[in-house]
mmCIF file of C-alpha atoms in Angstrom:
data_model
loop_
_atom_site.group_PDB
_atom_site.id
_atom_site.type_symbol
_atom_site.label_atom_id
_atom_site.label_comp_id
_atom_site.label_asym_id
_atom_site.label_seq_id
_atom_site.Cartn_x
_atom_site.Cartn_y
_atom_site.Cartn_z
ATOM 1 C CA ILE V 1 74.106 102.872 106.798
ATOM 2 C CA ILE V 2 76.599 103.206 104.001
ATOM 3 C CA PHE V 3 74.065 101.948 101.558
ATOM 4 C CA VAL V 4 71.557 104.546 102.669
ATOM 5 C CA TYR V 5 74.193 107.268 102.295
ATOM 6 C CA LEU V 6 75.095 106.046 98.788
ATOM 7 C CA ILE V 7 71.494 106.252 97.716
ATOM 8 C CA LEU V 8 71.031 109.705 99.189
ATOM 9 C CA ILE V 9 74.182 110.954 97.506
ATOM 10 C CA SER V 10 73.144 109.465 94.236
ATOM 11 C CA PHE V 11 69.874 111.336 94.361
ATOM 12 C CA SER V 12 71.546 114.508 95.373
ATOM 13 C CA CYS V 13 73.540 114.293 92.098
ATOM 14 C CA THR V 14 70.652 114.363 89.859
ATOM 15 C CA ASN V 15 69.877 117.137 87.438
ATOM 16 C CA GLY V 16 67.467 118.773 89.928
ATOM 17 C CA LYS V 17 64.492 118.710 87.490
ATOM 18 C CA ALA V 18 62.465 116.254 89.722
ATOM 19 C CA ASP V 19 61.033 118.093 92.644
ATOM 20 C CA LYS V 20 61.807 117.096 96.208
ATOM 21 C CA ALA V 21 58.382 115.445 96.761
ATOM 22 C CA ASN V 22 58.810 113.157 93.878
ATOM 23 C CA GLN V 23 62.280 112.192 95.008
ATOM 24 C CA GLN V 24 61.236 111.431 98.544
ATOM 25 C CA LYS V 25 58.159 109.347 97.158
ATOM 26 C CA SER V 26 60.428 107.270 94.856
ATOM 27 C CA LEU V 27 63.243 106.781 97.410
ATOM 28 C CA LYS V 28 62.123 103.589 99.374
ATOM 29 C CA LEU V 29 64.600 102.599 101.990
ATOM 30 C CA LYS V 30 64.349 99.200 103.662
ATOM 31 C CA SER V 31 66.157 98.891 106.949
ATOM 32 C CA ILE V 32 67.438 95.651 108.420
ATOM 33 C CA SER V 33 67.989 95.413 112.095
ATOM 34 C CA LEU V 34 70.262 93.054 113.841
ATOM 35 C CA ALA V 35 69.168 91.670 117.015
ATOM 36 C CA GLU V 36 71.262 92.984 119.922
ATOM 37 C CA ASN V 37 71.882 89.446 121.213
ATOM 38 C CA TYR V 38 73.075 88.081 117.842
ATOM 39 C CA SER V 39 75.915 85.753 118.383
ATOM 40 C CA LEU V 40 77.931 83.270 116.400
ATOM 41 C CA PRO V 41 79.026 80.276 118.742
ATOM 42 C CA LEU V 42 82.329 78.941 118.267
ATOM 43 C CA ASP V 43 83.434 75.437 119.213
ATOM 44 C CA ALA V 44 86.343 74.636 121.602
ATOM 45 C CA GLU V 45 88.712 74.119 118.706
ATOM 46 C CA THR V 46 88.200 77.422 117.160
ATOM 47 C CA PRO V 47 90.613 80.221 118.195
ATOM 48 C CA LEU V 48 89.192 83.617 118.795
ATOM 49 C CA TRP V 49 92.101 85.260 116.972
ATOM 50 C CA ASN V 50 91.639 84.628 113.336
ATOM 51 C CA TYR V 51 93.295 86.324 110.331
ATOM 52 C CA TYR V 52 91.948 84.553 107.440
ATOM 53 C CA SER V 53 88.202 85.365 107.470
ATOM 54 C CA GLN V 54 85.957 86.599 104.775
ATOM 55 C CA GLN V 55 82.397 86.859 103.763
ATOM 56 C CA ALA V 56 80.750 84.965 100.947
ATOM 57 C CA GLU V 57 77.477 84.101 99.444
ATOM 58 C CA ILE V 58 76.686 80.343 98.889
ATOM 59 C CA ASP V 59 73.453 79.309 97.348
ATOM 60 C CA GLY V 60 72.045 82.810 97.951
ATOM 61 C CA LYS V 61 72.928 82.737 101.671
ATOM 62 C CA PRO V 62 75.466 84.761 103.546
ATOM 63 C CA LYS V 63 78.401 82.873 105.039
ATOM 64 C CA LEU V 64 81.512 83.681 107.115
ATOM 65 C CA ILE V 65 84.521 81.723 106.060
ATOM 66 C CA TRP V 66 87.071 81.150 108.947
ATOM 67 C CA PHE V 67 90.359 79.549 108.817
ATOM 68 C CA ASN V 68 91.029 77.367 111.705
ATOM 69 C CA PRO V 69 94.806 76.723 112.273
ATOM 70 C CA ASN V 70 94.083 74.404 115.287
ATOM 71 C CA ARG V 71 92.268 71.650 113.183
ATOM 72 C CA TYR V 72 93.773 73.016 109.936
ATOM 73 C CA SER V 73 90.459 73.480 108.298
ATOM 74 C CA ILE V 74 88.307 76.023 106.502
ATOM 75 C CA ASP V 75 85.148 76.546 108.423
ATOM 76 C CA TYR V 76 81.982 77.772 106.904
ATOM 77 C CA PHE V 77 79.599 79.599 109.282
ATOM 78 C CA ASP V 78 75.981 80.198 108.214
ATOM 79 C CA ILE V 79 75.108 83.820 109.216
ATOM 80 C CA GLN V 80 71.315 83.226 109.342
ATOM 81 C CA SER V 81 71.127 80.134 111.412
ATOM 82 C CA GLN V 82 74.260 81.168 113.446
ATOM 83 C CA THR V 83 75.752 77.750 113.143
ATOM 84 C CA LEU V 84 79.014 76.171 111.908
ATOM 85 C CA GLU V 85 77.658 74.179 109.007
ATOM 86 C CA ARG V 86 80.817 72.811 107.329
ATOM 87 C CA LYS V 87 84.389 72.035 108.505
ATOM 88 C CA VAL V 88 86.631 71.345 105.541
ATOM 89 C CA LYS V 89 89.993 69.688 106.702
ATOM 90 C CA ILE V 90 93.030 70.538 104.795
ATOM 91 C CA ASP V 91 95.515 67.719 104.267
ATOM 92 C CA LEU V 92 99.091 68.315 105.511
ATOM 93 C CA ASN V 93 100.426 65.079 103.805
ATOM 94 C CA GLY V 94 99.774 63.158 100.736
ATOM 95 C CA PRO V 95 98.831 64.028 97.185
ATOM 96 C CA ASN V 96 96.102 66.349 98.362
ATOM 97 C CA ALA V 97 98.281 68.253 100.830
ATOM 98 C CA VAL V 98 98.392 72.057 101.197
ATOM 99 C CA PRO V 99 101.276 72.679 103.602
ATOM 100 C CA GLY V 100 102.425 75.937 104.951
ATOM 101 C CA MET V 101 99.036 77.701 105.486
ATOM 102 C CA GLY V 102 100.435 79.903 108.239
ATOM 103 C CA LEU V 103 101.607 83.550 108.201
ATOM 104 C CA ASN V 104 102.046 85.240 104.884
ATOM 105 C CA SER V 105 99.461 82.963 103.495
ATOM 106 C CA SER V 106 95.822 83.564 102.525
ATOM 107 C CA ILE V 107 92.488 81.969 101.321
ATOM 108 C CA LYS V 108 90.101 83.433 98.620
ATOM 109 C CA PHE V 109 86.759 81.988 98.137
ATOM 110 C CA ILE V 110 85.658 82.506 94.570
ATOM 111 C CA ASN V 111 82.765 79.892 94.237
ATOM 112 C CA GLU V 112 82.077 76.314 95.207
ATOM 113 C CA ASP V 113 84.301 75.014 92.487
ATOM 114 C CA THR V 114 87.295 77.382 93.156
ATOM 115 C CA VAL V 115 88.893 78.181 96.467
ATOM 116 C CA VAL V 116 92.309 79.761 96.204
ATOM 117 C CA LEU V 117 94.869 78.898 98.856
ATOM 118 C CA TYR V 118 98.165 80.650 98.840
ATOM 119 C CA SER V 119 101.067 79.210 100.979
ATOM 120 C CA GLY V 120 103.388 82.081 101.619
ATOM 121 C CA PRO V 121 106.406 79.970 102.989
ATOM 122 C CA LEU V 122 106.277 77.633 99.930
ATOM 123 C CA ARG V 123 105.160 80.390 97.438
ATOM 124 C CA GLN V 124 102.600 78.156 95.908
ATOM 125 C CA ILE V 125 99.016 78.587 94.945
ATOM 126 C CA PHE V 126 96.576 75.661 95.476
ATOM 127 C CA LEU V 127 93.131 75.547 93.834
ATOM 128 C CA THR V 128 90.633 73.404 95.554
ATOM 129 C CA ASP V 129 86.808 72.870 95.512
ATOM 130 C CA ILE V 130 84.657 73.617 98.442
ATOM 131 C CA SER V 131 85.265 70.032 99.730
ATOM 132 C CA GLY V 132 88.942 70.679 99.951
ATOM 133 C CA GLU V 133 90.015 68.468 97.024
ATOM 134 C CA VAL V 134 93.058 69.952 95.273
ATOM 135 C CA TYR V 135 92.928 69.986 91.578
ATOM 136 C CA LYS V 136 95.658 72.346 90.649
ATOM 137 C CA LYS V 137 99.028 73.723 92.005
ATOM 138 C CA ILE V 138 100.843 76.734 90.751
ATOM 139 C CA ASP V 139 104.447 76.807 91.805
ATOM 140 C CA LEU V 140 105.837 80.259 92.120
ATOM 141 C CA SER V 141 109.069 79.487 94.051
ATOM 142 C CA ASP V 142 111.341 80.236 91.214
ATOM 143 C CA TYR V 143 109.916 83.676 90.610
ATOM 144 C CA PRO V 144 112.496 86.364 91.541
ATOM 145 C CA SER V 145 109.967 88.085 94.036
ATOM 146 C CA GLY V 146 107.599 86.888 96.649
ATOM 147 C CA PHE V 147 103.945 87.719 96.961
ATOM 148 C CA GLY V 148 101.583 88.557 99.766
ATOM 149 C CA SER V 149 102.198 90.694 102.829
ATOM 150 C CA ILE V 150 104.316 90.746 105.986
ATOM 151 C CA ALA V 151 101.114 91.446 107.827
ATOM 152 C CA LEU V 152 99.172 88.576 109.414
ATOM 153 C CA ASN V 153 96.883 88.247 106.520
ATOM 154 C CA THR V 154 97.523 88.344 102.772
ATOM 155 C CA SER V 155 95.213 90.455 100.673
ATOM 156 C CA ILE V 156 94.135 88.723 97.442
ATOM 157 C CA ALA V 157 91.751 90.062 94.735
ATOM 158 C CA TYR V 158 90.249 87.980 91.914
ATOM 159 C CA ARG V 159 88.978 88.901 88.569
ATOM 160 C CA LYS V 160 88.382 86.755 85.432
ATOM 161 C CA GLY V 161 90.668 83.895 86.072
ATOM 162 C CA SER V 162 93.501 85.861 87.798
ATOM 163 C CA VAL V 163 94.497 86.693 91.349
ATOM 164 C CA TYR V 164 96.003 89.971 92.288
ATOM 165 C CA MET V 165 98.638 90.066 95.065
ATOM 166 C CA GLN V 166 101.268 92.410 96.339
ATOM 167 C CA VAL V 167 104.806 91.760 95.107
ATOM 168 C CA LEU V 168 107.300 91.479 97.783
ATOM 169 C CA PRO V 169 111.080 91.624 97.349
ATOM 170 C CA ILE V 170 113.168 88.656 98.539
ATOM 171 C CA ILE V 171 115.527 90.034 101.232
ATOM 172 C CA PRO V 172 118.969 88.416 101.196
ATOM 173 C CA ILE V 173 120.484 87.263 104.358
ATOM 174 C CA ASP V 174 123.343 89.588 103.982
ATOM 175 C CA ILE V 175 121.569 92.852 103.110
ATOM 176 C CA PRO V 176 123.606 95.007 100.731
ATOM 177 C CA GLU V 177 124.220 98.780 101.672
ATOM 178 C CA ASN V 178 121.378 101.038 100.413
ATOM 179 C CA PHE V 179 119.072 98.076 99.809
ATOM 180 C CA ASN V 180 115.850 99.772 99.043
ATOM 181 C CA PRO V 181 113.613 97.403 96.980
ATOM 182 C CA LYS V 182 110.245 98.557 95.687
ATOM 183 C CA TYR V 183 107.142 97.446 97.585
ATOM 184 C CA ASN V 184 104.471 99.340 95.620
ATOM 185 C CA LYS V 185 103.813 96.632 93.076
ATOM 186 C CA ILE V 186 100.852 94.493 92.365
ATOM 187 C CA ALA V 187 101.168 91.126 90.623
ATOM 188 C CA LYS V 188 98.518 89.702 88.298
ATOM 189 C CA ILE V 189 98.822 85.917 88.380
ATOM 190 C CA ASP V 190 96.960 83.943 85.780
ATOM 191 C CA LEU V 191 95.462 80.834 87.274
ATOM 192 C CA SER V 192 95.392 78.978 84.116
ATOM 193 C CA ASP V 193 99.184 78.986 83.431
ATOM 194 C CA GLY V 194 100.842 80.738 86.299
ATOM 195 C CA SER V 195 102.216 83.601 84.337
ATOM 196 C CA VAL V 196 102.834 86.864 86.242
ATOM 197 C CA LYS V 197 102.626 90.419 85.320
ATOM 198 C CA GLU V 198 103.758 93.278 87.500
ATOM 199 C CA PHE V 199 102.197 96.665 88.001
ATOM 200 C CA GLU V 200 103.811 99.459 89.804
ATOM 201 C CA ILE V 201 101.773 102.045 91.742
ATOM 202 C CA ASP V 202 103.669 105.252 92.438
ATOM 203 C CA TYR V 203 103.755 106.771 95.848
ATOM 204 C CA PRO V 204 102.453 110.327 96.299
ATOM 205 C CA ALA V 205 105.360 112.732 95.689
ATOM 206 C CA VAL V 206 105.696 113.696 99.229
ATOM 207 C CA TYR V 207 106.649 110.112 100.176
ATOM 208 C CA SER V 208 108.973 109.433 97.107
ATOM 209 C CA ASP V 209 112.240 110.292 98.973
ATOM 210 C CA LYS V 210 111.141 109.119 102.333
ATOM 211 C CA ASN V 211 112.350 106.027 104.301
ATOM 212 C CA ILE V 212 109.052 104.604 105.017
ATOM 213 C CA PRO V 213 108.710 101.597 107.510
ATOM 214 C CA GLN V 214 108.191 98.277 105.805
ATOM 215 C CA GLN V 215 104.744 97.819 107.625
ATOM 216 C CA LEU V 216 103.382 100.951 105.997
ATOM 217 C CA LYS V 217 104.086 99.646 102.565
ATOM 218 C CA MET V 218 101.599 96.842 102.757
ATOM 219 C CA MET V 219 98.544 96.896 100.520
ATOM 220 C CA SER V 220 95.018 95.934 101.104
ATOM 221 C CA ILE V 221 93.808 94.919 97.668
ATOM 222 C CA ILE V 222 90.396 94.856 95.935
ATOM 223 C CA TYR V 223 89.570 94.750 92.359
ATOM 224 C CA ASN V 224 87.834 97.986 91.307
#
């Protein structure tokens, strides 16, 4: 529906020289209907509550990527065949281990060669291929700020070899008086060398002097 509206809007913004009949003739809309009984079966190990899901296209086919904390795996569902076609176990121990994939963590599928896993508790980024083989680790634990979100999921955007995440202040155990760190920052993290650049996004003026709850400062990030 959104796609149809965008097409209609784009045509409504033309210079008006083409008559309405020609516009209607040239505008060919194809509708795709979903069967009312469409379902995606889950196995007994898959929790219904999932907070690291995303869509992707692999070999030209739509997939749903689903993090399964019960078996500590990344599951790949094929949308067209309505099947779980791949279960990629993530190691918890050993040289290929990716620990700490709990709250304040995230997964970003880039392509079959690059899957970004961010462990919030460890403040580390792991790069794996689609089989789960870890080939690079970026340690951000010494950085003066954290990354991600205090929400159940951590929004990550990707563009040209870098990931973008929200900068989170590290709150001390003994919080100083008038402790008011900035949450409205985005970090660009270069996956080649782990370097970080921060960018601040100003609040609208009406909120600049307000004490906003922390939950309302969380960003959902895309790269536009």
